[in-house]
mmCIF file of C-alpha atoms in Angstrom:
data_model
loop_
_atom_site.group_PDB
_atom_site.id
_atom_site.type_symbol
_atom_site.label_atom_id
_atom_site.label_comp_id
_atom_site.label_asym_id
_atom_site.label_seq_id
_atom_site.Cartn_x
_atom_site.Cartn_y
_atom_site.Cartn_z
ATOM 1 C CA GLN A 16 13.943 36.640 -50.240
ATOM 2 C CA LYS A 17 11.585 35.321 -53.003
ATOM 3 C CA GLU A 18 9.829 38.069 -54.788
ATOM 4 C CA VAL A 19 6.387 36.418 -54.346
ATOM 5 C CA GLU A 20 6.136 33.784 -51.584
ATOM 6 C CA GLN A 21 3.256 31.202 -50.736
ATOM 7 C CA ASN A 22 3.088 28.236 -48.409
ATOM 8 C CA SER A 23 3.358 25.159 -50.739
ATOM 9 C CA GLY A 24 0.877 23.326 -48.135
ATOM 10 C CA PRO A 25 -0.901 21.139 -48.610
ATOM 11 C CA LEU A 26 -3.733 23.120 -47.227
ATOM 12 C CA SER A 27 -6.471 20.941 -46.036
ATOM 13 C CA VAL A 28 -9.977 21.858 -45.391
ATOM 14 C CA PRO A 29 -13.408 20.126 -45.187
ATOM 15 C CA GLU A 30 -16.040 20.424 -47.568
ATOM 16 C CA GLY A 31 -18.005 23.533 -46.886
ATOM 17 C CA ALA A 32 -15.175 25.049 -45.340
ATOM 18 C CA ILE A 33 -13.596 28.578 -45.714
ATOM 19 C CA ALA A 34 -10.253 27.956 -47.255
ATOM 20 C CA SER A 35 -7.489 30.992 -47.010
ATOM 21 C CA LEU A 36 -4.777 31.053 -49.313
ATOM 22 C CA ASN A 37 -2.049 33.798 -48.716
ATOM 23 C CA CYS A 38 0.611 35.399 -50.442
ATOM 24 C CA THR A 39 3.506 37.994 -49.769
ATOM 25 C CA TYR A 40 5.364 40.070 -52.470
ATOM 26 C CA SER A 41 8.903 42.050 -51.833
ATOM 27 C CA ASP A 42 8.629 44.638 -54.378
ATOM 28 C CA ARG A 43 6.592 47.756 -52.906
ATOM 29 C CA VAL A 44 6.234 49.037 -56.719
ATOM 30 C CA SER A 45 3.909 46.044 -57.444
ATOM 31 C CA GLN A 46 0.498 47.250 -58.780
ATOM 32 C CA SER A 47 -1.128 44.273 -59.951
ATOM 33 C CA PHE A 48 -1.992 41.003 -58.343
ATOM 34 C CA PHE A 49 -3.729 37.989 -59.768
ATOM 35 C CA TRP A 50 -5.014 34.628 -58.793
ATOM 36 C CA TYR A 51 -4.598 31.514 -60.830
ATOM 37 C CA ARG A 52 -6.059 27.968 -60.380
ATOM 38 C CA GLN A 53 -4.077 24.904 -61.816
ATOM 39 C CA TYR A 54 -5.729 21.312 -61.634
ATOM 40 C CA SER A 55 -2.985 18.607 -61.924
ATOM 41 C CA GLY A 56 -1.338 18.290 -65.424
ATOM 42 C CA LYS A 57 -3.464 21.317 -66.638
ATOM 43 C CA SER A 58 -2.569 25.247 -67.306
ATOM 44 C CA PRO A 59 -3.424 27.896 -64.962
ATOM 45 C CA GLU A 60 -6.750 29.674 -65.268
ATOM 46 C CA LEU A 61 -7.801 33.057 -64.064
ATOM 47 C CA ILE A 62 -9.822 33.177 -60.942
ATOM 48 C CA MET A 63 -9.292 36.787 -59.734
ATOM 49 C CA SER A 64 -7.493 40.106 -60.392
ATOM 50 C CA ILE A 65 -7.184 42.699 -57.889
ATOM 51 C CA TYR A 66 -5.279 46.246 -58.336
ATOM 52 C CA SER A 67 -6.351 48.249 -55.277
ATOM 53 C CA ASN A 68 -6.583 47.656 -51.472
ATOM 54 C CA GLY A 69 -9.468 46.150 -49.981
ATOM 55 C CA ASP A 70 -11.651 43.244 -51.067
ATOM 56 C CA LYS A 71 -12.813 42.059 -54.394
ATOM 57 C CA GLU A 72 -15.622 39.499 -54.303
ATOM 58 C CA ASP A 73 -16.405 37.070 -57.113
ATOM 59 C CA GLY A 74 -19.095 34.276 -56.503
ATOM 60 C CA ARG A 75 -17.478 32.239 -53.998
ATOM 61 C CA PHE A 76 -14.122 33.996 -54.250
ATOM 62 C CA THR A 77 -12.748 37.183 -52.471
ATOM 63 C CA ALA A 78 -9.300 38.390 -53.093
ATOM 64 C CA GLN A 79 -7.996 40.803 -50.290
ATOM 65 C CA LEU A 80 -5.199 43.214 -50.595
ATOM 66 C CA ASN A 81 -3.260 45.079 -48.541
ATOM 67 C CA LYS A 82 -0.547 47.094 -50.001
ATOM 68 C CA ALA A 83 1.102 48.538 -46.997
ATOM 69 C CA SER A 84 1.574 44.734 -45.659
ATOM 70 C CA GLN A 85 2.463 43.633 -49.188
ATOM 71 C CA TYR A 86 0.080 40.931 -48.803
ATOM 72 C CA VAL A 87 -2.644 39.396 -50.850
ATOM 73 C CA SER A 88 -4.879 36.666 -50.008
ATOM 74 C CA LEU A 89 -7.715 34.317 -51.821
ATOM 75 C CA LEU A 90 -10.688 33.381 -49.541
ATOM 76 C CA ILE A 91 -12.853 30.466 -50.840
ATOM 77 C CA ARG A 92 -16.359 30.047 -49.223
ATOM 78 C CA ASP A 93 -18.067 26.862 -49.196
ATOM 79 C CA SER A 94 -14.998 24.920 -50.584
ATOM 80 C CA GLN A 95 -16.046 21.974 -52.851
ATOM 81 C CA PRO A 96 -13.823 19.071 -53.788
ATOM 82 C CA SER A 97 -13.656 20.332 -57.396
ATOM 83 C CA ASP A 98 -11.904 23.278 -55.800
ATOM 84 C CA SER A 99 -8.940 21.066 -54.769
ATOM 85 C CA ALA A 100 -6.050 22.265 -57.179
ATOM 86 C CA THR A 101 -2.779 24.385 -56.713
ATOM 87 C CA TYR A 102 -3.263 28.192 -56.314
ATOM 88 C CA LEU A 103 -0.957 30.292 -57.869
ATOM 89 C CA CYS A 104 -0.155 33.840 -56.949
ATOM 90 C CA ALA A 105 1.104 36.279 -59.666
ATOM 91 C CA VAL A 106 2.205 39.899 -59.417
ATOM 92 C CA ASN A 107 2.915 42.282 -62.271
ATOM 93 C CA LYS A 108 5.253 45.187 -61.425
ATOM 94 C CA GLU A 109 4.642 48.564 -63.258
ATOM 95 C CA GLY A 110 8.259 49.276 -62.765
ATOM 96 C CA SER A 111 9.031 46.434 -65.218
ATOM 97 C CA GLY A 112 8.796 48.940 -68.146
ATOM 98 C CA ASN A 113 5.125 47.770 -68.813
ATOM 99 C CA THR A 114 6.508 44.576 -69.856
ATOM 100 C CA GLY A 115 3.477 42.581 -68.478
ATOM 101 C CA LYS A 116 6.064 40.400 -66.902
ATOM 102 C CA LEU A 117 4.295 38.259 -64.072
ATOM 103 C CA ILE A 118 6.271 36.848 -61.132
ATOM 104 C CA PHE A 119 4.703 33.824 -60.042
ATOM 105 C CA GLY A 120 4.769 32.120 -56.257
ATOM 106 C CA GLN A 121 5.334 28.452 -56.089
ATOM 107 C CA GLY A 122 1.690 27.900 -55.357
ATOM 108 C CA THR A 123 -0.311 26.402 -52.424
ATOM 109 C CA THR A 124 -2.060 22.980 -52.925
ATOM 110 C CA LEU A 125 -5.590 22.677 -51.564
ATOM 111 C CA GLN A 126 -7.145 19.660 -50.745
ATOM 112 C CA VAL A 127 -10.976 19.789 -49.892
ATOM 113 C CA LYS A 128 -12.118 16.731 -48.289
ATOM 114 C CA PRO A 129 -15.638 15.436 -48.525
ATOM 115 C CA ASP B 18 -13.963 29.503 -80.462
ATOM 116 C CA GLY B 19 -11.408 32.289 -79.470
ATOM 117 C CA GLY B 20 -8.604 31.060 -77.327
ATOM 118 C CA ILE B 21 -4.978 29.959 -77.306
ATOM 119 C CA THR B 22 -3.653 26.710 -78.828
ATOM 120 C CA GLN B 23 -0.356 24.993 -78.195
ATOM 121 C CA SER B 24 0.678 21.911 -80.141
ATOM 122 C CA PRO B 25 2.010 19.263 -79.566
ATOM 123 C CA LYS B 26 0.414 18.302 -76.048
ATOM 124 C CA TYR B 27 3.429 15.881 -75.586
ATOM 125 C CA LEU B 28 6.769 15.915 -77.091
ATOM 126 C CA PHE B 29 9.771 13.576 -76.802
ATOM 127 C CA ARG B 30 13.247 15.061 -77.609
ATOM 128 C CA LYS B 31 16.414 12.996 -78.058
ATOM 129 C CA GLU B 32 19.607 14.517 -76.710
ATOM 130 C CA GLY B 33 21.115 17.124 -79.054
ATOM 131 C CA GLN B 34 17.843 17.832 -81.158
ATOM 132 C CA ASN B 35 16.174 21.343 -81.496
ATOM 133 C CA VAL B 36 12.370 21.094 -81.227
ATOM 134 C CA THR B 37 9.810 23.665 -81.820
ATOM 135 C CA LEU B 38 6.801 24.152 -79.566
ATOM 136 C CA SER B 39 3.611 25.974 -81.538
ATOM 137 C CA CYS B 40 1.670 28.755 -79.669
ATOM 138 C CA GLU B 41 -1.221 30.225 -81.740
ATOM 139 C CA GLN B 42 -4.137 32.744 -80.466
ATOM 140 C CA ASN B 43 -7.026 34.130 -82.225
ATOM 141 C CA LEU B 44 -7.787 36.880 -79.405
ATOM 142 C CA ASN B 45 -6.255 39.481 -81.331
ATOM 143 C CA HIS B 46 -4.022 39.948 -78.114
ATOM 144 C CA ASP B 47 -0.740 42.071 -78.695
ATOM 145 C CA ALA B 48 1.422 40.534 -76.015
ATOM 146 C CA MET B 49 2.349 36.965 -75.856
ATOM 147 C CA TYR B 50 4.456 34.880 -73.515
ATOM 148 C CA TRP B 51 6.706 31.816 -73.016
ATOM 149 C CA TYR B 52 6.889 30.162 -69.330
ATOM 150 C CA ARG B 53 8.420 27.072 -68.244
ATOM 151 C CA GLN B 54 7.187 25.251 -65.208
ATOM 152 C CA ASP B 55 8.969 22.546 -63.302
ATOM 153 C CA PRO B 56 7.299 20.036 -60.960
ATOM 154 C CA GLY B 57 6.084 21.739 -57.676
ATOM 155 C CA GLN B 58 7.392 24.958 -58.815
ATOM 156 C CA GLY B 59 5.829 28.124 -60.224
ATOM 157 C CA LEU B 60 6.213 29.442 -63.660
ATOM 158 C CA ARG B 61 9.353 31.316 -64.828
ATOM 159 C CA LEU B 62 9.556 33.388 -67.769
ATOM 160 C CA ILE B 63 11.257 32.362 -70.954
ATOM 161 C CA TYR B 64 10.681 34.951 -73.417
ATOM 162 C CA TYR B 65 8.004 37.721 -74.140
ATOM 163 C CA SER B 66 6.828 39.643 -77.279
ATOM 164 C CA GLN B 67 4.613 42.853 -77.337
ATOM 165 C CA ILE B 68 4.286 43.408 -81.009
ATOM 166 C CA VAL B 69 4.933 41.784 -83.957
ATOM 167 C CA ASN B 70 8.763 41.341 -84.908
ATOM 168 C CA ASP B 71 9.840 42.291 -81.512
ATOM 169 C CA PHE B 72 10.514 40.143 -78.294
ATOM 170 C CA GLN B 73 12.578 40.069 -75.416
ATOM 171 C CA LYS B 74 14.541 37.638 -72.867
ATOM 172 C CA GLY B 75 12.672 36.642 -69.804
ATOM 173 C CA ASP B 76 14.739 35.296 -66.612
ATOM 174 C CA ILE B 77 15.637 31.945 -68.455
ATOM 175 C CA ALA B 78 16.290 32.578 -72.003
ATOM 176 C CA GLU B 79 19.442 30.611 -72.251
ATOM 177 C CA GLY B 80 18.925 27.580 -74.970
ATOM 178 C CA TYR B 81 15.736 29.187 -76.165
ATOM 179 C CA SER B 82 14.622 31.023 -79.079
ATOM 180 C CA VAL B 83 11.613 32.692 -80.591
ATOM 181 C CA SER B 84 10.166 34.363 -83.322
ATOM 182 C CA ARG B 85 7.149 36.657 -83.922
ATOM 183 C CA GLU B 86 6.541 37.186 -87.549
ATOM 184 C CA LYS B 87 2.786 37.215 -87.024
ATOM 185 C CA LYS B 88 0.392 38.368 -84.426
ATOM 186 C CA GLU B 89 -1.247 35.240 -83.771
ATOM 187 C CA SER B 90 1.813 33.046 -83.540
ATOM 188 C CA PHE B 91 4.725 32.712 -81.022
ATOM 189 C CA PRO B 92 6.579 29.636 -81.442
ATOM 190 C CA LEU B 93 9.533 28.662 -79.091
ATOM 191 C CA THR B 94 12.432 26.691 -80.060
ATOM 192 C CA VAL B 95 14.131 24.535 -77.305
ATOM 193 C CA THR B 96 17.703 24.090 -78.769
ATOM 194 C CA SER B 97 20.476 21.506 -77.939
ATOM 195 C CA ALA B 98 22.099 24.376 -75.637
ATOM 196 C CA GLN B 99 19.180 23.688 -73.120
ATOM 197 C CA LYS B 100 20.600 21.288 -70.751
ATOM 198 C CA ASN B 101 17.441 20.409 -68.865
ATOM 199 C CA PRO B 102 14.752 21.043 -70.910
ATOM 200 C CA THR B 103 12.116 18.549 -69.376
ATOM 201 C CA ALA B 104 9.470 20.504 -68.208
ATOM 202 C CA PHE B 105 5.898 21.693 -68.572
ATOM 203 C CA TYR B 106 5.688 24.740 -71.216
ATOM 204 C CA LEU B 107 3.199 27.084 -71.177
ATOM 205 C CA CYS B 108 2.020 29.687 -73.437
ATOM 206 C CA ALA B 109 0.188 33.060 -72.511
ATOM 207 C CA SER B 110 -1.330 36.027 -74.147
ATOM 208 C CA SER B 111 -2.630 39.224 -73.061
ATOM 209 C CA ILE B 112 -4.315 42.481 -74.877
ATOM 210 C CA SER B 113 -1.293 44.614 -74.014
ATOM 211 C CA GLY B 114 1.840 44.356 -71.978
ATOM 212 C CA LEU B 115 -0.454 45.063 -68.532
ATOM 213 C CA GLY B 116 -3.317 43.206 -69.626
ATOM 214 C CA THR B 117 -4.458 40.025 -67.819
ATOM 215 C CA GLN B 118 -2.580 37.001 -69.127
ATOM 216 C CA TYR B 119 -4.583 33.840 -70.373
ATOM 217 C CA PHE B 120 -2.792 30.385 -70.866
ATOM 218 C CA GLY B 121 -2.937 27.916 -73.588
ATOM 219 C CA PRO B 122 -3.119 24.221 -72.430
ATOM 220 C CA GLY B 123 0.431 23.685 -72.535
ATOM 221 C CA THR B 124 3.093 21.295 -73.996
ATOM 222 C CA ARG B 125 4.765 18.607 -72.019
ATOM 223 C CA LEU B 126 8.365 18.063 -73.157
ATOM 224 C CA THR B 127 10.709 15.033 -72.022
ATOM 225 C CA VAL B 128 14.038 14.362 -73.052
ATOM 226 C CA LEU B 129 14.716 10.674 -73.876
#
């Protein structure tokens, strides 16, 4: 089992719809969770970080964390064609000796169709 | 402007050559990281450094070397011992070992 798992997609949604991206992780000691967006040929850029159970909202983006189920998700409301990209889920394990080591999923490709 | 710079953007290497990828940051971040990304894959950690003159191996350090002589700089050398070096290399930094990581623009290395 991979430490961080994402469905590679592609996930296709129409413009204006809600896109739901999911990520599961295997290590219960994981404490910090991040969503990065990566356009083709570019480097990842941070969208959201979340540390405690529940929802965290920032504009059109909402991150949801459920530590009991070892599940973190990203919702994108009012999806735009410019949201078409690969979304990477990353997990930082406190148990890794405060190294800051991030474990990345393989990413989910989102396609927003006009 | 504050940020992370990587150079060159594209790099071509012949078999048997060592090449060095540059990473510089002016964010006053303590921690710096090198990742490798292969097509359709997530990022894998090569090396990381939390303070000057100290660094640790990540998950795929074989065939790579680094140095951290200055806080702002964390160059990565891809040696001839790395058998499959063609990939997208990403440098990142964070305020501390537990801080959010921010990425540079990347270097795309191709072996000819």
